Tab-separated table of C-alpha atoms in Angstrom:
chain	number	residue	atom	x	y	z
A	20	MET	CA	27.403	25.116	57.359
A	21	ALA	CA	25.352	22.100	56.086
A	22	ARG	CA	25.163	19.404	53.663
A	23	ARG	CA	24.957	20.409	50.083
A	24	TRP	CA	23.291	18.626	46.901
A	25	TRP	CA	24.600	19.186	43.746
A	26	ALA	CA	24.361	20.791	40.403
A	27	GLY	CA	25.115	19.055	37.379
A	28	LEU	CA	26.542	17.685	34.060
A	29	LEU	CA	30.568	18.614	34.291
A	30	VAL	CA	30.494	21.239	36.399
A	31	LEU	CA	30.940	22.664	40.081
A	32	GLY	CA	27.293	21.659	41.619
A	33	LEU	CA	26.482	22.203	44.988
A	34	MET	CA	22.736	23.304	45.715
A	35	GLY	CA	21.229	25.656	49.133
A	36	CYS	CA	21.458	23.494	52.604
A	37	ALA	CA	19.849	20.933	52.394
A	38	GLY	CA	20.143	20.743	56.388
A	39	SER	CA	20.229	17.253	58.835
A	40	THR	CA	18.779	14.306	56.396
A	41	PRO	CA	17.930	11.128	57.412
A	42	THR	CA	19.398	7.901	57.434
A	43	LYS	CA	20.018	6.493	54.325
A	44	GLN	CA	18.028	3.288	53.176
A	45	ALA	CA	20.067	0.371	52.942
A	46	ALA	CA	21.117	-0.301	49.267
A	47	PRO	CA	18.650	-2.626	47.405
A	48	ARG	CA	20.623	-5.231	45.926
A	49	ARG	CA	21.098	-5.140	41.927
A	50	THR	CA	20.435	-7.902	40.030
A	51	THR	CA	21.335	-9.942	37.467
A	52	THR	CA	22.058	3.653	26.526
A	53	SER	CA	21.225	5.563	24.242
A	54	ALA	CA	19.718	8.425	23.299
A	55	PRO	CA	15.233	8.903	24.021
A	56	SER	CA	13.735	7.141	20.674
A	57	SER	CA	10.580	5.877	21.780
A	58	THR	CA	8.072	7.114	24.229
A	59	THR	CA	6.484	3.596	24.911
A	60	SER	CA	7.599	1.165	27.502
A	61	THR	CA	7.714	-2.567	26.580
A	62	THR	CA	8.464	-3.621	30.330
A	63	ARG	CA	6.095	-4.885	32.152
A	64	PRO	CA	3.852	-2.295	34.666
A	65	ALA	CA	5.033	-1.463	37.043
A	66	PRO	CA	3.704	-3.001	40.587
A	67	LYS	CA	2.075	-0.912	43.324
A	68	LEU	CA	5.173	0.645	45.586
A	69	GLU	CA	5.061	-1.189	48.812
A	70	TRP	CA	5.516	1.379	51.416
A	71	LYS	CA	7.161	1.295	54.733
A	72	ALA	CA	7.955	3.160	57.899
A	73	CYS	CA	11.179	4.478	57.391
A	74	ASP	CA	13.808	7.372	58.931
A	75	ALA	CA	12.676	9.450	55.894
A	76	GLY	CA	9.133	8.234	56.198
A	77	GLU	CA	7.756	6.432	54.091
A	78	CYS	CA	10.126	3.562	52.372
A	79	ALA	CA	9.329	1.051	49.204
A	80	THR	CA	11.023	-0.171	46.164
A	81	LEU	CA	10.437	-0.618	42.564
A	82	THR	CA	12.178	-2.345	40.272
A	83	VAL	CA	13.279	-1.452	36.687
A	84	PRO	CA	14.810	-3.217	34.311
A	85	GLU	CA	18.764	-2.440	33.827
A	86	ASP	CA	18.916	-1.877	30.728
A	87	TYR	CA	15.636	-0.751	28.791
A	88	SER	CA	16.162	-2.154	25.576
A	89	LYS	CA	16.092	-6.232	27.709
A	90	PRO	CA	13.285	-5.615	29.684
A	91	ASN	CA	13.371	-8.914	30.527
A	92	GLY	CA	16.614	-9.329	31.524
A	93	ALA	CA	18.476	-7.932	34.863
A	94	THR	CA	16.849	-5.266	37.043
A	95	ILE	CA	18.042	-2.709	39.624
A	96	ASN	CA	15.653	-1.679	42.565
A	97	LEU	CA	15.613	1.925	43.390
A	98	ALA	CA	14.897	3.267	46.830
A	99	VAL	CA	11.484	5.733	47.039
A	100	ALA	CA	10.713	7.268	49.322
A	101	ARG	CA	7.436	9.128	50.633
A	102	ALA	CA	8.106	12.151	53.319
A	103	SER	CA	4.589	13.136	54.380
A	104	LYS	CA	1.008	12.524	53.077
A	105	ALA	CA	-1.751	14.670	51.704
A	106	LYS	CA	-5.055	15.361	53.768
A	107	ASP	CA	-7.212	12.870	53.718
A	108	GLY	CA	-9.527	14.183	50.965
A	109	GLU	CA	-7.765	16.668	49.770
A	110	ARG	CA	-5.366	14.944	47.607
A	111	ILE	CA	-4.438	15.288	43.637
A	112	GLY	CA	-1.736	13.071	43.200
A	113	SER	CA	1.807	12.599	44.111
A	114	LEU	CA	4.765	15.580	43.976
A	115	LEU	CA	8.197	14.036	42.784
A	116	VAL	CA	10.600	15.374	43.612
A	117	ASN	CA	14.934	15.341	42.292
A	118	PRO	CA	17.246	17.365	43.886
A	119	GLY	CA	19.303	17.865	41.755
A	120	GLY	CA	22.598	15.888	40.576
A	121	PRO	CA	23.925	13.649	39.002
A	122	GLY	CA	24.834	11.903	42.064
A	123	ALA	CA	22.305	13.270	44.876
A	124	SER	CA	19.525	10.775	47.488
A	125	GLY	CA	16.544	12.000	46.763
A	126	VAL	CA	15.184	9.905	49.236
A	127	ASP	CA	17.643	11.583	51.848
A	128	ILE	CA	16.325	15.253	51.187
A	129	ALA	CA	12.849	13.821	49.965
A	130	GLY	CA	11.658	15.459	54.240
A	131	TYR	CA	13.696	18.993	52.929
A	132	ILE	CA	11.595	19.686	50.287
A	133	SER	CA	8.576	18.906	51.978
A	134	SER	CA	9.121	21.144	54.831
A	135	GLY	CA	10.233	23.996	52.015
A	136	LEU	CA	6.986	23.688	50.630
A	137	PRO	CA	3.991	25.738	50.802
A	138	ARG	CA	1.775	24.319	53.045
A	139	SER	CA	-0.756	25.024	50.068
A	140	VAL	CA	0.965	22.719	47.675
A	141	THR	CA	1.895	19.223	50.701
A	142	ASP	CA	-1.771	19.074	51.833
A	143	ARG	CA	-2.866	18.085	48.336
A	144	PHE	CA	0.131	16.153	47.265
A	145	ASP	CA	2.243	13.116	48.054
A	146	VAL	CA	6.292	14.341	48.450
A	147	VAL	CA	8.352	11.413	46.864
A	148	GLY	CA	11.462	11.394	46.377
A	149	TRP	CA	13.821	8.350	45.607
A	150	ASP	CA	17.252	7.950	44.047
A	151	PRO	CA	18.016	7.683	40.757
A	152	ARG	CA	19.578	5.111	39.021
A	153	GLY	CA	23.595	4.442	40.627
A	154	THR	CA	23.227	7.015	43.564
A	155	GLY	CA	22.567	6.786	46.969
A	156	ALA	CA	20.937	2.782	47.913
A	157	SER	CA	19.986	2.349	44.544
A	158	SER	CA	23.340	0.054	43.184
A	159	PRO	CA	25.614	3.106	43.952
A	160	VAL	CA	28.357	3.864	41.658
A	161	ASP	CA	31.683	2.032	43.328
A	162	CYS	CA	34.623	4.235	42.514
A	163	GLY	CA	36.137	3.395	45.648
A	164	ASP	CA	35.823	5.417	48.502
A	165	HIS	CA	39.532	6.758	48.970
A	166	LEU	CA	39.381	10.043	46.793
A	167	ASP	CA	42.133	12.388	47.607
A	168	TYR	CA	44.735	11.924	45.360
A	169	LEU	CA	41.851	13.691	42.570
A	170	PHE	CA	41.811	16.618	44.346
A	171	ASP	CA	45.338	17.200	45.830
A	172	VAL	CA	46.626	17.439	42.222
A	173	ASP	CA	46.046	21.247	41.028
A	174	THR	CA	42.794	20.747	38.275
A	175	ALA	CA	43.578	24.349	37.242
A	176	PRO	CA	47.384	22.664	36.288
A	177	ASP	CA	50.194	25.625	35.310
A	178	ASP	CA	53.182	23.326	34.011
A	179	PRO	CA	53.376	20.277	31.863
A	180	ALA	CA	54.366	17.811	35.597
A	181	GLU	CA	50.814	19.214	36.950
A	182	LEU	CA	48.598	18.363	33.542
A	183	GLY	CA	50.240	14.512	33.146
A	184	ALA	CA	49.429	14.658	37.512
A	185	LEU	CA	45.893	15.744	37.128
A	186	GLU	CA	45.359	13.135	33.573
A	187	ASN	CA	47.216	10.407	35.885
A	188	ALA	CA	44.733	10.962	38.874
A	189	ALA	CA	41.443	11.082	36.285
A	190	HIS	CA	42.781	7.647	34.793
A	191	ARG	CA	42.321	6.377	37.831
A	192	PHE	CA	40.046	7.185	38.982
A	193	VAL	CA	37.987	5.882	35.957
A	194	ASP	CA	40.085	2.673	36.290
A	195	GLY	CA	38.629	2.236	39.682
A	196	CYS	CA	35.372	2.449	38.522
A	197	MET	CA	35.628	-0.025	36.289
A	198	ALA	CA	36.206	-2.191	38.679
A	199	GLY	CA	33.551	-1.754	41.063
A	200	SER	CA	31.136	-1.158	38.719
A	201	GLY	CA	31.687	-2.445	35.599
A	202	GLU	CA	28.519	-3.088	33.275
A	203	LEU	CA	26.497	-0.737	35.490
A	204	LEU	CA	27.912	2.359	33.863
A	205	ARG	CA	26.170	1.605	30.272
A	206	HIS	CA	23.478	2.220	32.127
A	207	ILE	CA	23.462	5.518	34.043
A	208	SER	CA	22.208	7.832	32.185
A	209	SER	CA	20.052	10.515	32.772
A	210	VAL	CA	17.759	8.852	29.850
A	211	ASP	CA	17.467	5.920	31.576
A	212	THR	CA	16.559	8.413	34.867
A	213	ALA	CA	13.880	9.509	32.551
A	214	ARG	CA	12.390	5.831	32.188
A	215	ASP	CA	12.541	5.039	35.991
A	216	LEU	CA	10.619	8.545	36.525
A	217	ASP	CA	8.052	7.294	34.545
A	218	ARG	CA	7.286	4.031	35.899
A	219	LEU	CA	7.881	5.280	39.159
A	220	ARG	CA	4.628	7.476	38.239
A	221	ALA	CA	3.285	4.428	37.228
A	222	ALA	CA	3.876	2.651	40.606
A	223	LEU	CA	2.124	5.539	42.119
A	224	GLY	CA	-0.938	5.005	40.314
A	225	ASP	CA	-0.186	8.998	38.737
A	226	GLU	CA	-1.730	9.153	35.141
A	227	GLN	CA	0.554	12.319	34.388
A	228	LEU	CA	3.256	13.315	36.274
A	229	THR	CA	3.466	16.286	38.940
A	230	TYR	CA	7.083	17.037	39.145
A	231	LEU	CA	9.831	19.884	40.839
A	232	GLY	CA	12.851	19.394	39.444
A	233	LEU	CA	16.174	21.621	41.615
A	234	SER	CA	19.203	22.405	39.627
A	235	TYR	CA	20.801	19.301	37.325
A	236	GLY	CA	17.275	18.259	38.829
A	237	THR	CA	15.881	20.393	35.778
A	238	TYR	CA	17.483	18.622	32.848
A	239	ILE	CA	15.678	15.030	34.060
A	240	GLY	CA	12.008	16.820	33.751
A	241	GLY	CA	12.720	18.644	30.325
A	242	LEU	CA	13.878	14.974	29.455
A	243	TYR	CA	11.235	13.690	30.508
A	244	ALA	CA	8.800	16.193	29.111
A	245	THR	CA	10.659	15.395	25.904
A	246	MET	CA	10.407	11.713	26.087
A	247	PHE	CA	6.704	11.631	27.703
A	248	PRO	CA	4.865	15.021	26.483
A	249	GLY	CA	1.152	13.106	27.057
A	250	ARG	CA	2.199	12.400	30.886
A	251	VAL	CA	3.394	15.658	32.323
A	252	ARG	CA	0.870	17.689	34.389
A	253	ALA	CA	2.455	20.208	36.129
A	254	LEU	CA	6.260	20.789	35.913
A	255	VAL	CA	8.500	22.693	38.100
A	256	LEU	CA	11.860	23.461	37.204
A	257	ASP	CA	14.557	25.666	39.288
A	258	GLY	CA	18.124	26.354	39.268
A	259	ALA	CA	17.987	25.176	35.455
A	260	VAL	CA	20.800	24.163	32.806
A	261	ASP	CA	20.413	24.443	29.244
A	262	PRO	CA	21.972	21.261	27.594
A	263	GLU	CA	21.760	23.386	24.338
A	264	LEU	CA	24.986	24.889	25.488
A	265	PRO	CA	28.265	23.424	24.041
A	266	LEU	CA	29.972	21.583	26.645
A	267	ALA	CA	33.187	23.749	27.628
A	268	ASP	CA	29.862	27.207	27.616
A	269	VAL	CA	28.567	25.146	30.026
A	270	ALA	CA	31.689	25.068	32.517
A	271	ILE	CA	32.962	28.579	31.752
A	272	GLN	CA	30.066	30.138	32.211
A	273	GLN	CA	28.845	28.067	35.689
A	274	ALA	CA	32.366	29.849	36.310
A	275	LYS	CA	31.867	33.072	35.898
A	276	GLY	CA	28.702	32.878	38.049
A	277	PHE	CA	30.468	31.437	40.296
A	278	GLY	CA	33.200	34.930	39.980
A	279	ASP	CA	30.192	36.833	40.274
A	280	GLY	CA	28.805	35.251	43.527
A	281	LEU	CA	32.524	36.610	44.214
A	282	ASP	CA	32.962	39.396	43.348
A	283	ALA	CA	29.838	39.878	45.235
A	284	PHE	CA	31.245	39.035	48.628
A	285	PHE	CA	33.803	41.492	47.919
A	286	THR	CA	31.345	44.305	47.300
A	287	TRP	CA	29.573	43.279	50.902
A	288	CYS	CA	32.774	42.409	52.553
A	289	ARG	CA	34.479	46.406	51.380
A	290	THR	CA	31.530	48.502	52.584
A	291	HIS	CA	31.510	46.577	55.687
A	292	THR	CA	34.192	47.018	58.178
A	293	ASP	CA	33.708	44.499	60.355
A	294	CYS	CA	33.571	42.371	57.550
A	295	ARG	CA	37.125	39.601	58.708
A	296	PHE	CA	38.996	40.063	55.555
A	297	HIS	CA	38.007	43.794	55.047
A	298	HIS	CA	41.668	44.196	54.014
A	299	ASP	CA	41.408	47.550	53.618
A	300	GLY	CA	38.740	47.899	52.072
A	301	ASP	CA	40.620	45.509	49.039
A	302	PRO	CA	39.116	41.970	49.199
A	303	ALA	CA	39.932	40.778	45.940
A	304	ALA	CA	42.800	41.628	45.527
A	305	ALA	CA	44.008	39.652	49.088
A	306	TYR	CA	41.665	36.717	47.923
A	307	ASP	CA	43.885	36.143	45.371
A	308	ALA	CA	47.220	37.445	46.923
A	309	LEU	CA	45.928	34.034	49.433
A	310	ALA	CA	44.892	31.891	46.017
A	311	ARG	CA	48.524	32.410	44.920
A	312	ARG	CA	50.034	31.536	48.037
A	313	ILE	CA	48.009	28.582	47.984
A	314	ASP	CA	49.048	27.643	44.569
A	315	ALA	CA	52.534	27.948	45.210
A	316	ARG	CA	52.479	26.003	48.152
A	317	PRO	CA	49.932	23.752	49.615
A	318	ILE	CA	49.199	23.905	53.291
A	319	THR	CA	49.766	20.101	55.025
A	320	SER	CA	47.901	20.351	58.854
A	321	ALA	CA	47.133	17.250	60.703
A	322	GLY	CA	47.684	15.087	56.801
A	323	ARG	CA	45.828	16.571	55.061
A	324	VAL	CA	46.520	18.728	51.756
A	325	PHE	CA	44.946	22.136	51.519
A	326	GLY	CA	45.726	23.387	47.755
A	327	PRO	CA	44.432	25.185	44.749
A	328	THR	CA	41.266	22.539	44.540
A	329	GLN	CA	40.785	22.453	47.840
A	330	LEU	CA	40.250	25.694	48.206
A	331	ASP	CA	38.059	26.299	44.856
A	332	VAL	CA	35.551	23.652	46.097
A	333	ALA	CA	35.332	25.480	49.712
A	334	VAL	CA	34.816	28.991	48.838
A	335	ALA	CA	32.390	27.687	45.852
A	336	ALA	CA	30.338	25.914	48.344
A	337	PHE	CA	30.044	28.971	50.504
A	338	LEU	CA	28.274	30.674	48.028
A	339	TYR	CA	25.866	28.572	47.035
A	340	SER	CA	23.908	29.866	50.170
A	341	GLY	CA	24.493	33.586	48.575
A	342	ALA	CA	24.392	36.625	51.418
A	343	ASP	CA	24.198	34.370	54.123
A	344	ALA	CA	26.622	32.849	53.959
A	345	TYR	CA	29.966	35.734	53.655
A	346	LYS	CA	30.206	36.203	57.121
A	347	GLN	CA	31.169	32.587	57.084
A	348	LEU	CA	33.046	33.135	54.090
A	349	ALA	CA	34.703	35.750	55.077
A	350	ASP	CA	36.186	34.196	59.110
A	351	ALA	CA	36.874	31.444	56.960
A	352	LEU	CA	39.546	33.026	54.691
A	353	ARG	CA	40.843	35.362	57.311
A	354	ASP	CA	41.319	31.766	59.173
A	355	LEU	CA	43.352	30.602	55.789
A	356	GLU	CA	45.838	33.291	56.210
A	357	ARG	CA	46.719	32.714	59.572
A	358	GLY	CA	47.078	29.271	58.165
A	359	VAL	CA	44.361	27.906	59.172
A	360	ILE	CA	42.645	25.532	57.121
A	361	GLY	CA	40.240	24.151	59.970
A	362	PRO	CA	36.550	25.844	58.283
A	363	LEU	CA	37.469	26.066	54.547
A	364	VAL	CA	38.316	21.654	55.158
A	365	VAL	CA	34.689	21.225	56.388
A	366	SER	CA	33.016	23.390	53.834
A	367	PHE	CA	34.518	21.031	51.329
A	368	ASP	CA	34.464	17.657	53.478
A	369	GLU	CA	30.586	18.673	53.741
A	370	TYR	CA	30.231	19.049	50.058
A	371	MET	CA	32.266	16.317	49.141
A	372	GLY	CA	31.400	13.537	50.815
A	373	ARG	CA	34.583	13.152	53.131
A	374	LYS	CA	33.853	11.541	56.277
A	375	GLY	CA	36.910	10.058	58.285
A	376	GLU	CA	39.982	9.154	55.293
A	377	THR	CA	36.810	7.995	52.843
A	378	TYR	CA	34.030	9.860	50.258
A	379	ASP	CA	30.254	8.943	50.280
A	380	ALA	CA	28.845	7.697	47.180
A	381	GLU	CA	27.233	11.059	45.659
A	382	TRP	CA	31.300	12.492	43.655
A	383	PRO	CA	31.708	8.805	41.783
A	384	ALA	CA	27.729	9.341	40.892
A	385	PHE	CA	28.199	12.743	40.088
A	386	ILE	CA	31.519	11.751	37.644
A	387	ALA	CA	29.970	9.095	36.181
A	388	ILE	CA	26.445	9.859	35.356
A	389	SER	CA	27.812	13.161	33.782
A	390	CYS	CA	30.040	11.291	32.002
A	391	ALA	CA	27.509	8.529	30.468
A	392	ASP	CA	25.408	11.401	29.681
A	393	GLY	CA	27.799	13.459	28.009
A	394	PRO	CA	28.488	15.484	25.518
A	395	ASN	CA	32.214	13.952	26.197
A	396	LEU	CA	35.268	16.534	25.602
A	397	ALA	CA	38.774	14.353	24.095
A	398	LEU	CA	41.750	15.504	26.299
A	399	PRO	CA	43.643	18.588	23.771
A	400	GLU	CA	39.744	20.358	23.669
A	401	MET	CA	39.814	19.806	27.486
A	402	GLU	CA	43.189	21.697	27.640
A	403	ALA	CA	42.396	24.191	24.924
A	404	ALA	CA	38.406	24.416	27.655
A	405	GLN	CA	40.932	25.131	29.832
A	406	GLN	CA	43.140	27.891	28.086
A	407	ARG	CA	39.718	29.669	27.018
A	408	ALA	CA	38.262	29.675	30.839
A	409	ALA	CA	41.651	30.748	32.267
A	410	VAL	CA	40.803	34.262	30.290
A	411	GLU	CA	36.985	34.320	30.483
A	412	ALA	CA	36.503	32.984	33.837
A	413	PRO	CA	40.178	33.673	35.600
A	414	ARG	CA	39.219	32.989	39.069
A	415	PHE	CA	37.129	29.191	39.034
A	416	GLY	CA	36.967	28.799	34.961
A	417	PRO	CA	40.773	26.831	35.117
A	418	GLY	CA	39.895	24.235	38.176
A	419	ASN	CA	36.365	23.866	36.986
A	420	ILE	CA	37.068	21.693	33.935
A	421	GLY	CA	40.080	20.432	35.260
A	422	LEU	CA	37.887	18.127	38.176
A	423	GLY	CA	35.489	16.525	34.700
A	424	PHE	CA	38.838	15.107	33.391
A	425	GLN	CA	37.928	11.794	33.353
A	426	CYS	CA	35.750	11.382	31.042
A	427	SER	CA	37.620	11.653	28.931
A	428	TYR	CA	38.310	8.080	29.543
A	429	TRP	CA	34.906	7.122	30.432
A	430	PRO	CA	35.367	3.775	28.106
A	431	TYR	CA	31.261	4.010	27.177
A	432	PRO	CA	30.016	5.841	24.522
A	433	PRO	CA	27.677	8.895	26.098
A	434	THR	CA	24.073	9.243	24.934
A	435	ARG	CA	24.949	12.610	23.745
A	436	THR	CA	28.098	13.860	21.754
A	437	GLY	CA	26.798	17.578	21.378
A	438	PRO	CA	24.503	20.051	22.591
A	439	PHE	CA	21.206	18.770	22.554
A	440	THR	CA	17.597	21.535	22.094
A	441	MET	CA	14.159	20.068	24.014
A	442	ALA	CA	11.247	19.731	22.429
A	443	ALA	CA	8.582	19.472	25.069
A	444	PRO	CA	5.066	20.467	23.376
A	445	THR	CA	3.212	19.646	26.226
A	446	ALA	CA	-0.571	19.925	27.139
A	447	ALA	CA	0.303	21.807	30.240
A	448	PRO	CA	2.881	24.298	29.997
A	449	ILE	CA	5.889	23.771	32.377
A	450	VAL	CA	7.133	27.031	34.916
A	451	VAL	CA	11.393	27.811	34.507
A	452	VAL	CA	12.443	29.497	37.680
A	453	GLY	CA	15.903	31.451	36.918
A	454	THR	CA	17.274	33.186	40.152
A	455	THR	CA	18.217	36.284	39.507
A	456	GLY	CA	22.216	35.955	41.014
A	457	ASP	CA	22.275	31.916	41.072
A	458	PRO	CA	25.296	31.535	41.363
A	459	VAL	CA	25.601	27.704	40.234
A	460	THR	CA	23.391	28.318	37.274
A	461	PRO	CA	23.498	31.088	35.671
A	462	LEU	CA	19.908	32.624	34.321
A	463	SER	CA	20.564	33.038	31.325
A	464	TRP	CA	20.607	29.231	31.632
A	465	ALA	CA	16.858	29.587	32.915
A	466	GLN	CA	15.769	31.662	29.951
A	467	GLY	CA	17.731	28.927	27.282
A	468	LEU	CA	15.708	26.446	28.713
A	469	ALA	CA	11.998	28.682	28.487
A	470	ARG	CA	12.381	28.976	25.174
A	471	GLN	CA	13.691	25.010	24.265
A	472	LEU	CA	10.710	24.203	25.624
A	473	GLY	CA	8.128	26.080	23.765
A	474	SER	CA	5.275	27.090	25.835
A	475	ALA	CA	7.067	27.621	29.014
A	476	ARG	CA	7.106	30.490	31.710
A	477	LEU	CA	9.731	31.367	32.612
A	478	VAL	CA	9.948	32.942	36.463
A	479	THR	CA	12.650	35.325	37.746
A	480	VAL	CA	13.244	35.644	41.121
A	481	ALA	CA	15.674	38.543	42.842
A	482	GLY	CA	18.167	36.533	44.693
A	483	THR	CA	21.912	36.080	45.596
A	484	ALA	CA	21.596	31.597	46.353
A	485	HIS	CA	21.127	28.580	44.496
A	486	THR	CA	17.398	28.134	43.425
A	487	ALA	CA	14.475	30.051	44.854
A	488	SER	CA	11.690	27.250	45.678
A	489	LEU	CA	12.156	26.417	48.882
A	490	ASN	CA	13.205	30.321	50.458
A	491	GLY	CA	10.024	31.106	51.312
A	492	ASN	CA	10.085	33.675	48.722
A	493	GLY	CA	6.279	34.547	49.110
A	494	CYS	CA	5.645	35.654	45.578
A	495	LEU	CA	7.254	32.388	44.813
A	496	ASP	CA	5.149	30.807	47.110
A	497	GLY	CA	1.601	31.522	45.234
A	498	ILE	CA	2.627	30.852	41.800
A	499	LEU	CA	3.731	27.343	42.572
A	500	VAL	CA	0.454	27.096	44.606
A	501	ARG	CA	-1.787	28.237	41.594
A	502	TYR	CA	-0.085	26.106	39.267
A	503	LEU	CA	0.803	23.069	40.931
A	504	VAL	CA	-2.211	22.832	42.666
A	505	ASP	CA	-5.128	24.682	40.003
A	506	LEU	CA	-3.057	24.296	37.138
A	507	ASP	CA	-2.973	28.005	36.562
A	508	PRO	CA	0.371	28.929	35.667
A	509	PRO	CA	2.180	32.465	35.651
A	510	LYS	CA	2.226	34.560	32.904
A	511	SER	CA	5.730	33.942	31.160
A	512	GLY	CA	8.743	36.806	31.958
A	513	THR	CA	6.882	37.324	35.802
A	514	THR	CA	9.567	38.305	38.670
A	515	CYS	CA	9.524	38.153	41.975
A	516	GLY	CA	11.098	40.660	44.424
């Protein structure tokens, strides 16, 4: 399996296969938030970008204020990559892309997105990605890189001792973030990123924004449209996050989505006798027995611990790809029954960015930005949410919530404290894409976001994977070409098989 990218808020998120990714840029140096309230900028105009050849195509650096309330104060340098250029004489502008997260690198993934888009789009637009502040090569959050302690505890605790261990691990992580990043943690919210996106648009010379946001990238896009409605040309938001939902509902509904994805795998395995996890037609019972066994006694092999948290994460990673990964998942579960953890460890490591004994900065950025965005629940609320999740989404719910206990200790107030309704009275209708069997961002979230965005047009795609825009669906590709190139949006309620 390839390395995944994230689908955010306080949830288990990874997005479809990212394939091979180019070498990261060296991290630009950082020199020495609140909810959106203004669509105007008090900062100096963004200078034009100076492009240089790099592994990602062409790379540049954009300097932005660390704190937009202090436009002449400290700055952050954002890494930017132009993965492909439009044909001479046919260029409309730039298509900015965000692959999700929070925490994923837009620089690393811009080439993959460009290669997955219809040629009729990439012939007309430069495809540009960037590393949002706090991620990748844009002043990445530093919370330490030895993070096994976060996942060796049970994020779905069964007793007070396991709950205490989970809380201690969460507190330790926050202490590491404060020691490594300190003041930067105040300025990495998605509100800050939306303002950065507007400066990047201006630096590219585009009067209005053309944008493709995947998964958590839909939150950035919707936030941008809410803050800068007059600067929207065309936005495609695929695999939507619904910010109007209460936080516990988000985590539980996503866990239900993973559960539905796992049920779809069981159905496939039950009806395919060559499935290595067939178990005489009852793979669901076999999985539950295996999960109970791992919960009671984690496997330790070659110094690695493989317990209930690693199992949840590793299995969820397979589910992102839907039916395409069913055979691999069946093989990995059969191996685990025999005590062989290798395939599932590989899945966990690729998802979490673990190499050797250290982790890259994506998971710390995911947590830190999620906590900066909010809303954040106090520990008693988190524990109550876990108890509810154990009833409504028993396979993934409690562990999904447990992965976000760090936000209960976060030292800075979040940008929002409750559900948030986006309002984007844009002249151009926004296109929201949802997939019927998306295991990560349920179709109901796309429906909810489309309602919030007023004139948005909802496109529903039949499928089992997370997001649809890069999967070669001819119907959706045609919609994207007509919308992005010709500004001809689909009718709301359009479906693609």
